[in-house]
Amino acid sequence: MTNDQQTPFIGAQVFIQPGQTRADIERWFRLLRDSNMTACRIRMHEEHLHRPDGSWDFSLYDYAFEMAEKYDISVFATLFPYEKAVWPMTKYPLSKENLDEIRYYIQTVVSHYSDSTALYCWVLQNEPGSYGAYPHSDLSDALKAEWIDAQPAASYLSHGYVQQQAFEEQRFQRYYTSWFLAWIASEVRKLDPKHELHTNPYEIFANAAEYDFVAWRNFLTIFGASCHPAHHFGDFPRRQFSLALSMNCEMLRAGAGKLPFMVTELQGGNNTYSADVPMCPTKEEIAQWLWTAVGAGAKGVIFWTLNPRAVGGEAGEWAMVNFQNKASDRLLAASSVAVALQENHKLLSAATPLESSIYLLYAKEAFWTEAKTAAGTDEKAEYEGRKTRSGIKSVIGWYGAVTDLGLSANVCEMAEFDWDSSDHSGRTIILSHQIAIGSTYWPKLRHFVTTGGKLIADGLTFFFDENDFSVMQTGFPLEDVFGASLEEVRTIAGDFSINIHDDPLALPAHLFKGTLSVSTASAIAADADGVLATRNSYGNGVAVWIPSMLGFGALRLGKSSLCAFLTAELGDSLTTAPIRFAQVQTDVTMRVMRSGSSLITIMVNKSSGPKKINLQFDRCALSPNVLYSNNASTIAGADFVILPEETIVIEWR
């Protein structure tokens, strides 16, 4: 692999550990090559390299790099200084003295390997993110004092209420994460100005508020992610792991902006005792996940792991080889995908995800407010929407509905959206149960609608500002945009439904039922409790408000009604999509890429039976060319059948 390679690559982690023989290490690198893999990741453990007497022994890792050179494998080298604390405190330096020790480790390792012809990339830190925790020390205290001094005045008046800045710890911890990564990057750059810089945030559905991806663009050259279904996809049933990976990749793609991204870790083997959910990926799932990542725009995928570690956490787990160092069916499946990628190099090197006009936005402040106000994990099922992460779960519900239409949606944090465009016509923003929206985004949202965008809000979106202040009681700041204000919210245990006037289907909703006081808007749903939904024209755009949890309702009771609602609301942006499902499909995901004049569809069937697919094109039907199928399907036209667990990749000319 070279720095200018565009075709997505596949690789795997080679776990290097004292006690391994040279024959073992060469066997693993040869197996990578024979499996059509072109990259590996190596964790540069200081405890393996730095001896108690202060000397350094690079011999084992030197041989691994030598074998990478011999078998033409590009190395992603993960900086891994000695861990002096219990996870998750290991994500930060423990003191100023510890920061100097980390600097010495970086200087030693980077200077030793920066001239290796096998080295492709430095991974600055493995899986940054700590669920909100960080070690309080002389270093963090000094940095926090500097950070506080640099903050603008945050207090302001709202109808006589004095608002104090909230979530100071959360906002500093987010800054601290970015500061430390930038510091590592600067230390690497002092010695190595040429190789790529990378890191892999993990469990993004829980940790998203900790990641300031816009800031990371200043020091990373490639974005990445850890995507372990057994660890990170607990909000999804197993049949939706491809959907989860697709959404995970969307969040990374939005964060990366114009930079490339890849999946740095993808589960490749069985987790016997580790992780939250014990599971072993099937060979079919391996193909599904690989092609889903490629279809979402990932420039590469690296499996965790090729070989298992022998001692320590995860010993004997996660590997793509068996204990005889033979290829598992999972490794063979990955190899078959790698062959298809290489055989279609010209087409796929120019392929990019088909851009969507649908934006599902989430707010870091919503994560923090939920963590402060949410009920415990033992809450009864009928009150599920009061738990933490209800906001991101609501987004998941909408993302699934968009997917069932055969479309994709951008998923990004508020700061990552392009607010400055002078014309937002044709774009739709959906804010699903984002209970806290920062005041800096109120004028941006007003501008979005004024310049032609459609804004859809559900649940308790806008209930708080960035300082945990309940804005509705002092005058909703976007009342002019929505043509209404929130009247009140009723808690209804379990689920209920809302009937939109111009749609006979009832929309499932959960727990919170909001009613609206209307000024200029038109009511589109009402019952004995009052107005339940409105539509308002504002400037050149439209704002739709349904203050009940529709995304959560779709997760709990099914997405068909939400799909029908979306179909009506998306209007022209749906009918003019270059390609989509002619009918709603459940448990089938489709990613679409464009390469020159061709479209490329990547479909995965996770249902229990065959699915009849009918594709609808915005113009005439195109001619199909099957690039990959793990069931050897033959496609003659836009109507075909995809079998259970099948992944099929089609070029439409």
XYZ file of C-alpha atoms in Angstrom:
653
model
C 0.000 0.000 0.000
C 1.265 3.453 -0.859
C 0.204 6.819 0.489
C -1.673 7.699 -2.703
C -3.606 4.426 -2.896
C -7.316 5.010 -3.326
C -8.731 1.482 -3.563
C -9.947 0.312 -0.130
C -7.558 -2.169 1.487
C -8.021 -4.943 4.039
C -5.594 -5.824 6.818
C -5.398 -7.267 10.318
C -3.681 -6.636 13.645
C -0.559 -8.750 14.173
C -0.247 -8.958 17.934
C 3.446 -9.041 18.857
C 4.298 -10.404 22.288
C 7.435 -11.759 23.995
C 7.645 -15.535 23.703
C 6.649 -15.632 20.045
C 9.165 -17.232 17.709
C 10.490 -15.774 14.498
C 8.810 -18.637 12.667
C 5.458 -17.595 14.192
C 5.904 -13.977 13.145
C 6.935 -14.814 9.590
C 4.036 -17.254 9.270
C 1.537 -14.514 10.187
C 2.919 -11.982 7.722
C 3.053 -14.581 4.968
C -0.541 -15.476 5.751
C -1.535 -11.797 5.429
C 0.014 -11.679 1.973
C -1.527 -14.993 0.941
C -4.911 -13.702 2.155
C -4.619 -10.665 -0.143
C -4.210 -8.308 2.800
C -1.889 -5.340 2.360
C -1.805 -3.742 5.810
C -1.369 -4.650 9.443
C -1.442 -2.897 12.763
C 1.201 -3.433 15.449
C 0.828 -2.205 19.026
C 4.199 -0.853 20.166
C 4.078 -1.944 23.822
C 6.605 -0.044 25.926
C 6.525 -2.861 28.475
C 7.875 -5.193 25.746
C 10.546 -2.732 24.579
C 11.772 -0.829 27.641
C 13.658 -3.012 30.093
C 13.630 -2.475 33.897
C 17.322 -1.510 33.755
C 16.477 1.368 31.398
C 17.742 -0.291 28.206
C 15.621 -0.847 25.110
C 15.253 -4.146 23.232
C 13.648 -3.743 19.808
C 14.637 -7.150 18.432
C 11.187 -8.772 18.415
C 9.495 -5.769 16.855
C 12.393 -5.208 14.457
C 11.784 -8.681 13.096
C 8.073 -7.945 12.690
C 8.912 -4.837 10.653
C 11.424 -6.885 8.657
C 8.708 -9.412 7.816
C 6.299 -6.612 6.900
C 8.892 -5.345 4.432
C 9.516 -8.845 3.074
C 5.824 -9.536 2.430
C 4.935 -5.986 1.349
C 2.637 -5.253 4.273
C 2.121 -1.630 5.341
C 2.331 -1.089 9.101
C 0.036 1.039 11.237
C 2.198 1.422 14.363
C 0.189 2.185 17.492
C 2.008 4.210 20.134
C 1.441 2.424 23.437
C 3.448 3.842 26.348
C 3.577 1.974 29.615
C 0.213 2.042 31.368
C 0.646 3.262 34.942
C -3.036 3.403 35.833
C -6.205 1.380 35.532
C -8.278 1.909 32.395
C -9.773 4.407 31.480
C -7.279 6.701 33.234
C -4.636 5.338 30.865
C -6.022 7.602 28.147
C -4.315 10.606 29.751
C -0.962 11.412 31.387
C -1.099 11.047 35.147
C 1.154 14.025 35.885
C 3.660 16.409 34.326
C 6.355 13.868 35.161
C 4.402 11.138 33.392
C 4.022 13.431 30.360
C 7.833 13.644 30.167
C 8.044 9.841 30.361
C 5.581 9.545 27.491
C 7.621 12.084 25.503
C 10.756 9.969 26.016
C 8.902 6.838 24.845
C 7.629 8.619 21.717
C 11.074 10.004 20.890
C 12.677 6.588 21.278
C 10.137 4.570 19.284
C 9.495 7.094 16.513
C 13.179 7.751 15.895
C 13.838 3.993 15.745
C 11.134 3.151 13.182
C 10.495 6.330 11.191
C 12.851 5.235 8.398
C 11.295 1.794 7.973
C 10.012 1.252 4.443
C 7.129 -0.771 5.917
C 5.852 2.048 8.133
C 2.710 3.700 6.781
C 1.123 5.395 9.748
C 1.478 6.310 13.418
C -1.643 5.620 15.473
C -1.346 8.337 18.121
C -3.416 6.569 20.756
C -5.462 3.421 20.860
C -9.159 4.164 21.334
C -9.230 7.654 22.859
C -12.279 8.250 24.994
C -12.993 7.428 28.614
C -16.733 7.741 29.291
C -16.173 11.162 30.813
C -13.387 10.286 33.274
C -9.869 11.700 33.423
C -7.141 11.718 36.114
C -6.985 14.922 38.124
C -3.349 15.927 38.501
C -0.957 18.847 38.490
C -1.010 18.706 34.702
C -4.779 18.600 34.275
C -5.278 21.274 36.947
C -2.845 23.633 35.199
C -4.388 22.985 31.794
C -7.887 23.481 33.140
C -6.930 26.821 34.702
C -5.534 27.982 31.342
C -8.611 26.702 29.555
C -10.984 28.506 31.937
C -9.085 31.768 31.475
C -9.462 31.436 27.711
C -13.236 30.892 27.816
C -15.488 33.783 26.769
C -18.028 35.142 29.210
C -20.801 32.568 29.296
C -23.493 34.020 31.546
C -26.458 35.763 29.987
C -29.937 36.896 30.967
C -33.164 35.315 29.762
C -36.303 37.069 30.989
C -34.655 37.767 34.314
C -33.120 34.333 34.816
C -29.350 34.337 35.224
C -27.822 31.358 33.462
C -24.565 29.967 34.775
C -22.282 27.989 32.533
C -22.857 24.267 33.086
C -20.987 21.084 32.188
C -17.570 22.588 32.855
C -16.024 19.181 33.581
C -17.462 17.644 30.415
C -16.370 20.520 28.217
C -12.869 20.517 29.685
C -12.521 16.755 29.345
C -13.448 17.080 25.655
C -10.782 19.766 25.279
C -8.260 17.698 27.257
C -8.714 14.695 24.947
C -8.011 16.849 21.894
C -5.108 18.597 23.630
C -3.367 15.329 24.467
C -3.804 13.884 20.974
C -2.488 17.118 19.447
C 0.472 17.010 21.860
C 1.317 13.439 20.794
C 1.045 14.462 17.149
C 3.424 17.386 17.673
C 5.964 15.113 19.397
C 5.806 12.642 16.501
C 6.165 15.426 13.938
C 9.388 16.651 15.575
C 10.989 13.402 14.425
C 8.846 12.235 11.532
C 7.292 14.836 9.227
C 6.210 12.427 6.484
C 4.114 9.512 7.741
C 0.348 9.571 8.255
C -1.151 10.343 11.681
C -4.226 8.477 12.821
C -6.325 7.428 15.797
C -9.386 5.261 16.393
C -12.232 6.517 18.625
C -14.436 3.714 19.886
C -17.997 3.020 21.016
C -19.050 6.221 19.337
C -22.721 5.824 20.267
C -21.706 6.325 23.914
C -18.580 8.466 23.621
C -19.502 10.855 20.786
C -19.747 13.904 23.051
C -16.089 13.465 24.078
C -14.807 13.759 20.524
C -14.137 17.169 18.988
C -13.595 15.892 15.472
C -13.420 19.398 14.006
C -10.382 20.077 16.219
C -8.835 16.717 15.306
C -8.723 17.731 11.646
C -5.855 20.069 12.595
C -3.438 17.248 13.483
C -4.734 13.966 12.011
C -4.222 13.032 8.382
C -6.497 9.964 8.492
C -9.488 9.395 10.761
C -10.315 5.935 12.076
C -12.568 3.994 14.405
C -12.892 0.833 16.431
C -16.097 -0.974 15.496
C -16.501 -4.120 17.574
C -20.090 -5.412 17.462
C -19.559 -7.415 20.666
C -18.363 -4.289 22.479
C -19.900 -1.293 20.782
C -23.230 -2.131 19.145
C -25.309 -2.895 22.222
C -28.081 -0.560 21.044
C -28.686 -2.830 18.033
C -29.851 -6.440 17.684
C -27.378 -8.672 15.873
C -29.341 -8.618 12.617
C -28.713 -4.850 12.526
C -24.939 -4.896 13.011
C -24.407 -3.910 9.367
C -26.755 -0.980 9.953
C -24.810 -0.062 13.106
C -21.505 -0.171 11.236
C -22.959 1.969 8.456
C -24.102 4.623 10.942
C -20.787 4.443 12.837
C -18.972 5.122 9.564
C -21.287 8.028 8.752
C -20.413 9.669 12.067
C -16.698 9.245 11.319
C -17.031 10.455 7.736
C -18.779 13.613 8.934
C -16.129 14.157 11.589
C -13.285 13.652 9.141
C -14.608 16.299 6.781
C -12.347 16.292 3.711
C -9.861 13.858 5.278
C -10.038 10.112 4.555
C -11.251 7.675 7.181
C -11.031 3.940 7.732
C -12.106 1.272 10.194
C -9.004 0.727 12.334
C -10.402 -2.204 14.306
C -13.187 -4.551 13.234
C -14.002 -7.695 15.170
C -12.488 -10.673 13.370
C -12.931 -13.541 15.797
C -14.591 -15.030 18.830
C -14.737 -13.197 22.152
C -14.979 -16.006 24.665
C -14.925 -14.089 27.937
C -14.195 -10.475 27.014
C -16.632 -7.832 25.744
C -20.252 -7.298 26.694
C -21.810 -9.866 24.364
C -20.019 -13.159 23.594
C -20.190 -13.920 19.883
C -18.205 -15.192 16.956
C -18.736 -13.450 13.609
C -19.834 -15.698 10.788
C -18.056 -15.685 7.455
C -21.163 -14.028 6.004
C -21.004 -11.247 8.599
C -17.350 -10.614 7.793
C -18.269 -9.966 4.151
C -21.286 -7.870 5.163
C -19.246 -5.638 7.454
C -16.386 -5.208 4.994
C -18.589 -4.165 2.108
C -20.720 -1.938 4.346
C -17.603 -0.049 5.450
C -16.407 0.288 1.867
C -19.832 1.513 0.773
C -19.787 4.138 3.531
C -16.502 5.491 2.185
C -13.896 3.759 4.380
C -10.526 3.606 2.645
C -9.518 0.510 4.538
C -10.478 -2.012 7.218
C -8.110 -3.619 9.723
C -9.368 -6.636 11.674
C -8.751 -7.207 15.361
C -6.877 -9.562 15.265
C -5.026 -11.901 12.910
C -3.437 -13.925 15.737
C -4.547 -14.039 19.376
C -2.369 -12.835 22.228
C -1.147 -15.593 24.534
C -1.324 -13.811 27.893
C -3.183 -10.838 29.302
C -6.663 -9.578 28.590
C -8.395 -11.219 25.613
C -5.863 -14.087 25.604
C -6.855 -16.699 23.033
C -9.684 -14.562 21.649
C -10.662 -12.361 18.677
C -8.370 -14.016 16.111
C -8.918 -14.797 12.435
C -6.640 -17.836 12.595
C -7.210 -21.015 14.573
C -4.801 -22.399 17.163
C -2.941 -24.233 14.405
C -2.343 -20.858 12.702
C -4.558 -21.876 9.790
C -6.993 -19.510 8.135
C -10.516 -19.584 9.573
C -13.568 -19.328 7.357
C -13.698 -15.676 8.444
C -10.218 -14.984 7.082
C -11.095 -16.776 3.846
C -14.219 -14.607 3.520
C -12.165 -11.447 4.070
C -9.694 -12.653 1.459
C -12.459 -13.125 -1.101
C -13.594 -9.531 -0.547
C -9.987 -8.333 -0.886
C -9.754 -10.117 -4.242
C -12.943 -8.421 -5.454
C -11.584 -5.039 -4.379
C -8.341 -5.620 -6.229
C -10.054 -6.979 -9.355
C -12.167 -3.815 -9.531
C -9.350 -1.436 -8.659
C -10.063 1.115 -11.366
C -13.783 1.343 -10.600
C -13.466 1.401 -6.799
C -10.507 3.770 -6.654
C -12.790 6.465 -8.049
C -15.867 5.473 -6.018
C -17.315 7.776 -3.360
C -20.507 7.438 -1.299
C -23.539 8.948 -2.979
C -24.162 12.188 -1.122
C -27.393 12.410 0.833
C -29.578 15.464 1.333
C -30.753 14.107 4.722
C -28.866 15.130 7.867
C -29.442 13.531 11.261
C -27.771 15.898 13.713
C -26.857 15.166 17.313
C -25.686 17.573 20.011
C -22.940 16.967 22.563
C -24.952 19.028 25.055
C -27.809 16.541 24.714
C -25.481 13.707 25.788
C -24.355 15.681 28.833
C -27.828 16.776 29.834
C -29.116 13.215 29.556
C -26.284 11.942 31.743
C -27.253 14.498 34.388
C -31.009 14.021 34.289
C -31.540 10.435 33.126
C -32.904 7.637 35.259
C -30.902 4.551 36.148
C -30.379 1.528 33.952
C -32.876 -0.465 36.028
C -35.727 1.749 34.794
C -38.748 -0.247 33.647
C -39.156 -0.838 29.907
C -42.150 1.490 29.685
C -39.869 4.356 30.761
C -36.959 3.405 28.499
C -36.791 6.884 26.978
C -35.607 8.374 30.310
C -32.322 6.457 30.254
C -29.017 7.819 29.023
C -28.346 7.708 25.268
C -32.057 8.085 24.491
C -31.116 10.870 22.086
C -28.700 8.789 20.024
C -31.166 5.878 20.101
C -33.786 8.207 18.648
C -31.347 9.072 15.868
C -30.826 5.337 15.311
C -34.588 4.944 14.818
C -34.636 7.611 12.091
C -31.463 6.244 10.489
C -33.100 2.829 10.229
C -36.194 4.319 8.601
C -34.105 6.180 6.015
C -32.222 2.936 5.307
C -35.483 1.043 4.785
C -36.244 3.466 1.939
C -32.992 2.500 0.231
C -31.380 5.838 1.066
C -28.534 6.952 3.301
C -28.399 9.784 5.804
C -25.528 11.909 7.029
C -25.057 11.623 10.794
C -23.044 14.424 12.359
C -22.579 16.563 15.434
C -24.011 20.068 15.237
C -20.572 21.642 14.745
C -19.817 19.430 11.742
C -22.707 20.603 9.562
C -22.088 23.203 6.832
C -24.216 26.036 8.209
C -22.727 28.791 6.067
C -24.244 27.880 2.708
C -26.409 30.617 1.203
C -28.837 28.073 -0.242
C -30.034 25.022 1.702
C -32.801 24.114 -0.736
C -33.353 20.377 -0.973
C -31.675 19.646 2.373
C -33.490 18.160 5.359
C -32.213 18.319 8.940
C -33.783 15.967 11.482
C -33.270 16.713 15.185
C -34.591 13.672 17.011
C -34.983 14.035 20.788
C -31.875 16.214 21.135
C -32.977 17.583 24.470
C -30.295 20.297 24.633
C -29.331 22.503 21.691
C -26.692 25.166 22.281
C -27.807 28.772 21.868
C -25.128 29.359 19.214
C -27.126 27.086 16.897
C -30.443 28.911 17.184
C -29.534 31.550 14.564
C -27.847 28.893 12.422
C -31.044 26.842 12.353
C -33.060 29.965 11.542
C -30.695 30.669 8.623
C -30.999 27.045 7.440
C -34.789 27.256 7.162
C -34.783 30.800 5.795
C -32.527 29.709 2.942
C -34.738 26.833 1.850
C -34.015 23.935 4.186
C -36.558 21.663 5.848
C -36.182 21.204 9.608
C -37.934 18.325 11.387
C -37.779 18.136 15.188
C -39.255 15.442 17.413
C -39.207 14.469 21.074
C -37.979 17.007 23.606
C -35.582 18.691 21.174
C -34.833 22.277 22.323
C -36.079 21.599 25.875
C -32.755 22.829 27.350
C -29.937 25.070 26.202
C -26.226 24.299 26.644
C -26.383 25.276 30.318
C -29.170 22.926 31.410
C -31.628 25.833 31.344
C -35.245 25.058 30.434
C -35.862 27.552 27.648
C -39.549 26.878 27.032
C -40.803 28.729 30.093
C -39.126 31.998 29.087
C -40.114 32.097 25.428
C -38.992 29.558 22.830
C -36.209 31.296 20.858
C -37.232 29.628 17.569
C -40.971 30.250 17.883
C -40.885 32.358 14.710
C -39.287 29.495 12.750
C -41.682 26.803 13.973
C -44.722 29.068 14.275
C -45.480 27.479 17.636
C -44.185 26.994 21.145
C -44.310 24.060 23.506
C -47.450 24.089 25.625
C -46.597 21.195 27.924
C -45.333 17.631 28.009
C -47.270 14.660 29.354
C -45.511 11.496 30.480
C -47.324 8.416 29.220
C -45.878 5.102 30.344
C -45.007 2.941 27.361
C -46.074 3.840 23.852
C -48.841 5.701 22.061
C -49.528 6.866 18.517
C -49.997 10.102 16.614
C -52.177 10.417 13.529
C -50.927 12.939 10.991
C -53.964 14.520 9.311
C -52.879 13.874 5.732
C -51.571 10.360 6.394
C -53.806 7.530 7.602
C -50.900 5.710 9.256
C -50.434 6.210 12.972
C -46.913 7.161 14.008
C -45.647 5.205 17.040
C -44.263 7.405 19.807
C -42.835 6.722 23.242
C -43.178 8.105 26.773
C -43.279 11.886 26.228
C -46.291 13.466 24.525
C -45.892 17.150 23.809
C -48.641 19.598 22.873
C -48.078 22.879 21.031
C -49.409 26.401 21.277
C -49.787 27.557 17.678
C -49.084 31.049 16.354
C -48.418 30.968 12.580
C -48.034 27.228 11.982
C -50.621 24.798 10.638
C -51.611 21.936 12.907
C -51.034 18.565 11.211
C -51.948 16.346 14.173
C -54.207 16.874 17.163
C -56.306 14.975 19.671
C -58.245 15.728 22.832
C -55.023 16.819 24.575
C -54.267 19.504 21.992
C -52.102 20.081 18.918
C -49.494 17.325 18.583
C -47.652 18.385 15.420
C -47.252 21.475 13.244
C -45.843 22.587 9.915
C -44.709 26.165 9.357
C -43.405 27.975 6.291
C -40.576 30.335 7.165
C -38.549 32.232 4.593
C -37.909 29.795 1.771
C -38.090 26.726 3.974
C -40.328 24.677 6.241
C -40.158 23.626 9.901
C -42.054 20.556 11.164
C -42.411 19.969 14.899
C -43.691 16.802 16.586
C -42.714 16.997 20.279
C -43.086 13.256 20.900
C -40.413 10.559 20.609
C -40.960 9.205 17.094
C -37.461 7.817 16.630
C -37.745 5.844 19.840
C -41.245 4.748 18.896
C -39.918 3.372 15.604
C -37.257 1.404 17.487
C -39.798 -0.117 19.829
C -42.778 -0.730 17.523
C -41.425 -0.789 13.976
C -40.414 1.726 11.323
C -43.094 1.326 8.645
C -45.171 4.338 9.676
C -42.088 6.525 10.087
C -41.013 5.436 6.588
C -44.382 6.563 5.224
C -44.056 9.895 7.030
C -40.540 10.354 5.649
C -41.673 9.514 2.138
C -44.242 12.305 2.302
C -41.880 14.828 3.903
C -38.874 14.195 1.670
C -40.914 14.763 -1.483
C -38.726 15.676 -4.462
C -35.481 14.745 -2.705
C -36.808 11.181 -2.530
C -38.156 10.877 -6.077
C -35.021 12.434 -7.574
C -32.621 10.109 -5.716
C -30.501 8.370 -8.378
C -31.437 4.973 -6.975
C -33.613 3.700 -4.131
C -35.961 0.884 -3.146
C -39.275 1.029 -4.985
C -40.892 -0.412 -1.849
C -39.856 -0.210 1.789
C -37.483 -3.033 2.729
C -36.932 -4.211 6.293
C -33.697 -5.911 7.354
C -32.043 -5.045 4.043
C -29.356 -2.387 3.953
C -28.164 -0.678 0.797
C -25.173 1.602 0.411
C -24.733 3.428 -2.899
C -21.507 4.762 -4.388
C -20.816 6.708 -7.543
C -17.815 6.017 -9.768
C -17.692 8.038 -12.962
C -20.946 7.389 -14.798
C -21.636 4.177 -12.849
C -23.542 3.613 -9.629
C -22.487 0.835 -7.251
C -25.003 -0.737 -4.856
C -23.951 -2.800 -1.850
C -26.864 -4.768 -0.412
C -27.047 -7.021 2.636
C -30.057 -9.197 3.469
C -30.397 -9.797 7.213
C -33.932 -11.191 7.108
C -34.732 -14.845 7.671
C -35.883 -15.426 4.102
C -35.258 -14.314 0.516
C -36.082 -10.696 -0.307
C -37.495 -9.556 -3.619
C -35.803 -6.273 -4.490
C -37.182 -3.736 -6.907
C -34.890 -0.784 -7.516
C -36.167 2.532 -8.771
C -33.895 4.843 -10.761
C -34.394 8.548 -11.269
C -34.053 8.122 -15.020
C -33.996 4.960 -17.137
C -33.017 1.594 -15.735
C -29.306 0.834 -15.839
C -27.496 -2.334 -16.854
C -26.199 -4.456 -13.922
C -22.756 -6.009 -13.533
C -22.238 -8.160 -10.415
C -18.900 -7.385 -8.763
C -19.324 -9.644 -5.741
C -21.838 -12.085 -4.276
C -21.315 -14.718 -1.614
C -24.260 -16.659 -3.092
C -23.316 -16.336 -6.767
C -26.544 -14.509 -7.590
C -27.306 -13.635 -11.166
C -28.864 -10.220 -11.711
C -30.657 -9.511 -14.962
C -32.297 -6.192 -14.142
C -33.709 -3.924 -11.463
C -35.956 -6.719 -10.087
C -34.136 -9.580 -8.375
C -34.014 -11.738 -5.248
C -31.357 -11.531 -2.554
C -30.984 -14.537 -0.268
C -30.684 -14.537 3.544
C -27.241 -13.406 4.760
C -26.237 -12.580 1.188
C -24.058 -9.619 0.339
C -24.231 -8.530 -3.264
C -22.315 -5.711 -4.930
C -23.560 -4.492 -8.305
C -22.238 -1.919 -10.708
C -25.071 -0.200 -12.611
C -23.871 1.152 -15.941
